[in-house]
Coordinates of C-alpha atoms and ligand atoms in Angstrom, one line a residue:
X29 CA 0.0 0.0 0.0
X30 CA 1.4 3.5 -0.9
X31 CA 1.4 6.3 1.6
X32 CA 1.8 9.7 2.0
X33 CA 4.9 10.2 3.8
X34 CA 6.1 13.6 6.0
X35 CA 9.7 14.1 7.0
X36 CA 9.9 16.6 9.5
X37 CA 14.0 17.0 10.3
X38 CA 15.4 18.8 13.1
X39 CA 18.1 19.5 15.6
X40 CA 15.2 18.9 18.4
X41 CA 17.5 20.5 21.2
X42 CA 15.6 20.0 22.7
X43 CA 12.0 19.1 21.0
X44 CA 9.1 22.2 21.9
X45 CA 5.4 23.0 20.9
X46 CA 6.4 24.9 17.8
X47 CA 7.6 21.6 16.1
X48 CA 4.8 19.7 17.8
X49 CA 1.9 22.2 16.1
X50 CA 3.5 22.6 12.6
X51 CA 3.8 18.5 12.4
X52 CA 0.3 18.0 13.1
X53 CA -0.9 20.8 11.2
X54 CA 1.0 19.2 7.9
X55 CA -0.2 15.6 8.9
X56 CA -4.0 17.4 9.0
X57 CA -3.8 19.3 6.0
X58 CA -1.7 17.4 3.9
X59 CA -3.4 14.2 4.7
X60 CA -0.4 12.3 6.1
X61 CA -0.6 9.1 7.0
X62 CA 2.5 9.6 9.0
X63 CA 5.7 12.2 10.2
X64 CA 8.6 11.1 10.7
X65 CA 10.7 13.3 13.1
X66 CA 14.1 12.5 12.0
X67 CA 16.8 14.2 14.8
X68 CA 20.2 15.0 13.3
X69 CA 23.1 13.8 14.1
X70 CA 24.8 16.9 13.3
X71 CA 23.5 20.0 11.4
X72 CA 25.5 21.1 8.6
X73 CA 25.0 24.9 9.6
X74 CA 25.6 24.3 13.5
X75 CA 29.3 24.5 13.7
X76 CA 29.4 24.8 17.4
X77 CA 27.3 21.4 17.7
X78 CA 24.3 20.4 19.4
X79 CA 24.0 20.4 23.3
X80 CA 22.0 17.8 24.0
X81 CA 23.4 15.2 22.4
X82 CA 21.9 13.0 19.8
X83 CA 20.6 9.9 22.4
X84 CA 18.9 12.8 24.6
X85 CA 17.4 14.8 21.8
X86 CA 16.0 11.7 20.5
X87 CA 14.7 10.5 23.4
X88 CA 12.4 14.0 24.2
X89 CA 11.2 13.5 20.9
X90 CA 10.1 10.0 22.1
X91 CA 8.7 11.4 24.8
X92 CA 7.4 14.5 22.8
X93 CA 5.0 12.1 19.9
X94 CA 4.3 8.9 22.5
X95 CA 0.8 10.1 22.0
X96 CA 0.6 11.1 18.8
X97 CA -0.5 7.6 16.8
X98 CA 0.4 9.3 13.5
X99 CA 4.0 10.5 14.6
X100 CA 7.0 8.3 14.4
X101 CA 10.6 8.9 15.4
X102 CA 13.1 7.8 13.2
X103 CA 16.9 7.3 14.1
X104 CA 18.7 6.9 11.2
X105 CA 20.5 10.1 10.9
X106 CA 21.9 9.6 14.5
X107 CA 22.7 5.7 13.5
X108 CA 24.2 7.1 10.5
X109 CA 26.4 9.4 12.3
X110 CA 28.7 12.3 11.0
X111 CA 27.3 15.6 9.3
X112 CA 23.5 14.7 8.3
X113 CA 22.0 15.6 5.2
X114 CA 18.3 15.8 3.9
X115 CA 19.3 14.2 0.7
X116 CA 20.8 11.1 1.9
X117 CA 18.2 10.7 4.3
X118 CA 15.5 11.4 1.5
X119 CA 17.2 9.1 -1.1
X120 CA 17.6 6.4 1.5
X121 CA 13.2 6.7 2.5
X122 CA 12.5 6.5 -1.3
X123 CA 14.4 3.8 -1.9
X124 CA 13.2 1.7 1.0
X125 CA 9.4 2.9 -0.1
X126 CA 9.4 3.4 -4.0
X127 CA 5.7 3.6 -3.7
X128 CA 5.1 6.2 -1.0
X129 CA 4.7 10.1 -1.5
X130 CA 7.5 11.7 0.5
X131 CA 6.9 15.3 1.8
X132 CA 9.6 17.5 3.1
X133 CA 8.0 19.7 6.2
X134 CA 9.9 22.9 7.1
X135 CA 9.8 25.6 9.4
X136 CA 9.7 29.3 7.6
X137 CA 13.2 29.6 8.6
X138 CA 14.7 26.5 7.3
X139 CA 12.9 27.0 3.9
X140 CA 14.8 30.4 3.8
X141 CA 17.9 28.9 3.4
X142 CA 16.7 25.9 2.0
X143 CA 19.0 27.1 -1.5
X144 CA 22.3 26.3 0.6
X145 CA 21.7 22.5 1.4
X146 CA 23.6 19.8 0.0
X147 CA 22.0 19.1 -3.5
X148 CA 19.2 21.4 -2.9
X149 CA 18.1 21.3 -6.3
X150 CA 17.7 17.1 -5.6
X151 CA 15.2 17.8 -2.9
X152 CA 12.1 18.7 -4.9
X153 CA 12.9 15.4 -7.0
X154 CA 12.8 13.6 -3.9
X155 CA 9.8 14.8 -2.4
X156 CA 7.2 17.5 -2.1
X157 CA 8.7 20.5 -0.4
X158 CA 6.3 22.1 2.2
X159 CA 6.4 24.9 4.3
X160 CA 4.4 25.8 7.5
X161 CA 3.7 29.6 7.7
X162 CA 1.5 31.8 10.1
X163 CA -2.1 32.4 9.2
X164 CA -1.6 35.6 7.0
X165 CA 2.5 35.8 6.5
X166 CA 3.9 36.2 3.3
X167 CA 5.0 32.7 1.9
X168 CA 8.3 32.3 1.7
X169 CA 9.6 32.6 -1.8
X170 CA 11.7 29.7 -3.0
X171 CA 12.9 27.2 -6.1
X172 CA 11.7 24.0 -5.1
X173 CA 8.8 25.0 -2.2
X174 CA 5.7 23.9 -3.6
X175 CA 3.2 23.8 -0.7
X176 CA 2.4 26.1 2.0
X177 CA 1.1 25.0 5.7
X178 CA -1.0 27.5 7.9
X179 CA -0.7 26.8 11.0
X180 CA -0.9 29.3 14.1
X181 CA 2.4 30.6 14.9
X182 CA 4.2 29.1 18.2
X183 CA 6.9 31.7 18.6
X184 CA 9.2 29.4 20.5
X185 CA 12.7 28.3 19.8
X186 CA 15.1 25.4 20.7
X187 CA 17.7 28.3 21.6
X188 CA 15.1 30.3 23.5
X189 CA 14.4 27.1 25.9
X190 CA 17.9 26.4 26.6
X191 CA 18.4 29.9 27.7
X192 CA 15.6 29.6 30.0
X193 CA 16.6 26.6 31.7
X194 CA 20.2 27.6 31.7
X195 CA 18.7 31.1 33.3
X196 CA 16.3 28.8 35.8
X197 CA 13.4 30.0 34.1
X198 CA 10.1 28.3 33.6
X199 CA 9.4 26.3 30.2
X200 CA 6.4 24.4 30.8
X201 CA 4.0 25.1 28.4
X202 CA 6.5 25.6 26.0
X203 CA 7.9 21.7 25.6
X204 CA 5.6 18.8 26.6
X205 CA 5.4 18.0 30.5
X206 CA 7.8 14.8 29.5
X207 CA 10.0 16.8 28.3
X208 CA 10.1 19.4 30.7
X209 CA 11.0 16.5 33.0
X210 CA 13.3 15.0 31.2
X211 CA 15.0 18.0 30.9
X212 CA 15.4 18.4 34.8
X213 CA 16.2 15.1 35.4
X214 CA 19.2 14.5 33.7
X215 CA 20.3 18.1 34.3
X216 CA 20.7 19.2 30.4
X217 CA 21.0 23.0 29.3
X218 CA 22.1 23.8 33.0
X219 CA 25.8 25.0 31.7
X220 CA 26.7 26.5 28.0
X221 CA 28.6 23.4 27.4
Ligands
LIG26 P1 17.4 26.3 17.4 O1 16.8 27.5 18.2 O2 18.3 25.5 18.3 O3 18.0 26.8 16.1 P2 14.8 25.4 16.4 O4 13.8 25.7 17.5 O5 14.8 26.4 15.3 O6 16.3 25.3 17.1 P3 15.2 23.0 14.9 O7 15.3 21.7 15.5 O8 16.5 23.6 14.4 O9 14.5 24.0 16.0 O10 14.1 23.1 13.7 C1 13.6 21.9 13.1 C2 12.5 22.4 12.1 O11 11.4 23.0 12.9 C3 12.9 23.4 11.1 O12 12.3 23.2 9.9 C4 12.4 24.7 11.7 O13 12.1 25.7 10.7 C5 11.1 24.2 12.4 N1 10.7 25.1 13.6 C6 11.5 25.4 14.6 N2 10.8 26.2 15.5 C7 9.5 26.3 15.0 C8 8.3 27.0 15.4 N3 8.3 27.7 16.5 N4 7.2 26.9 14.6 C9 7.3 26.2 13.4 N5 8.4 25.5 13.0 C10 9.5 25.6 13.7

């Protein structure tokens, strides 16, 4: 049976609610049968590296989707190891699913510099690139972005949460309750390190 496929890609450093809306928005809208949430192992464009690293981050998004029947969390960019890149991961889906509809979900500001990844021009082959954008904003112009999400804006950011905890501020609301936890429990985002 052939599906309709999402790949939703991240650092997930950790995992928050802006991710968590703009994956079931694209699941709802673009009638996918699942989302994968594929954690890198490293991102190309974070030279400093990840904090978290990659076992953590993929066990809040574990934690993050253990509800979520249509949500699945896929590993093989941390098995693979090294630098990860969309293309690989993308050529490696389609190969393993030749029948299935592949669907490439990004943020606004990963489909702004969407033109610098590695064989950018492959990814539209590969799948259907789609974007998730506030009710009302401007989609972002791009070669290769051929749908546009609406989903309400969650103005919350991976960077903005480590600051807090690191700061001893609050996040809950902002990440699930599990991952709040997590968090706490095994101490991450406490030092800049
Ligand atoms: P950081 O602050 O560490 O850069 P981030 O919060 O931007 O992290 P990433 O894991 O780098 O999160 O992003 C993964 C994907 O999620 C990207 O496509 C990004 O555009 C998208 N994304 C991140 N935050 C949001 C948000 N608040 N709403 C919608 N999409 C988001």
């Amino acid at each position: 049976m052939s599906g309709r496929i999402g790949i939703f890609g991240g650092s997930f450093d950790p995992i928050h609610l802006g991710h968590l809306v703009a994956a079931e928005q694209a699941r709802e809208q673009l009638e996918l049968q699942e989302v994968r949430f594929v954690p890198a192992a490293r991102q190309p464009f974070k030279v400093e590296g990840h904090e978290a690293d990659a076992r953590h981050r993929a066990e809040m998004v574990r934690l993050a989707i253990a509800d979520n029947p249509y949500f699945v969390l896929d590993l093989r960019e941390i098995d693979r190891g090294g630098v990860s890149y969309t293309v690989d991961t993308l050529r490696e889906l389609k190969a393993e699913r030749p029948a299935d509809e592949l669907f490439l979900i990004l943020g606004a500001d990963a489909a702004r510099d969407l033109g610098k990844w590695r064989e950018a021009g492959e990814l539209p082959r590969l799948a259907t690139v789609a974007v998730v954008t506030r009710p009302g904003a401007a989609p972002p112009a791009g070669a290769g972005i051929s749908l546009v999400i609406s989903a309400p804006g969650i103005d919350v950011s991976a960077t903005e949460i480590r600051e807090a905890v690191r700061a001893g501020r609050s996040i809950r609301y902002l990440v699930p309750r599990a991952v709040e936890e997590y968090i706490a429990a095994h101490g991450l985002y406490r030092t800049g390190d």
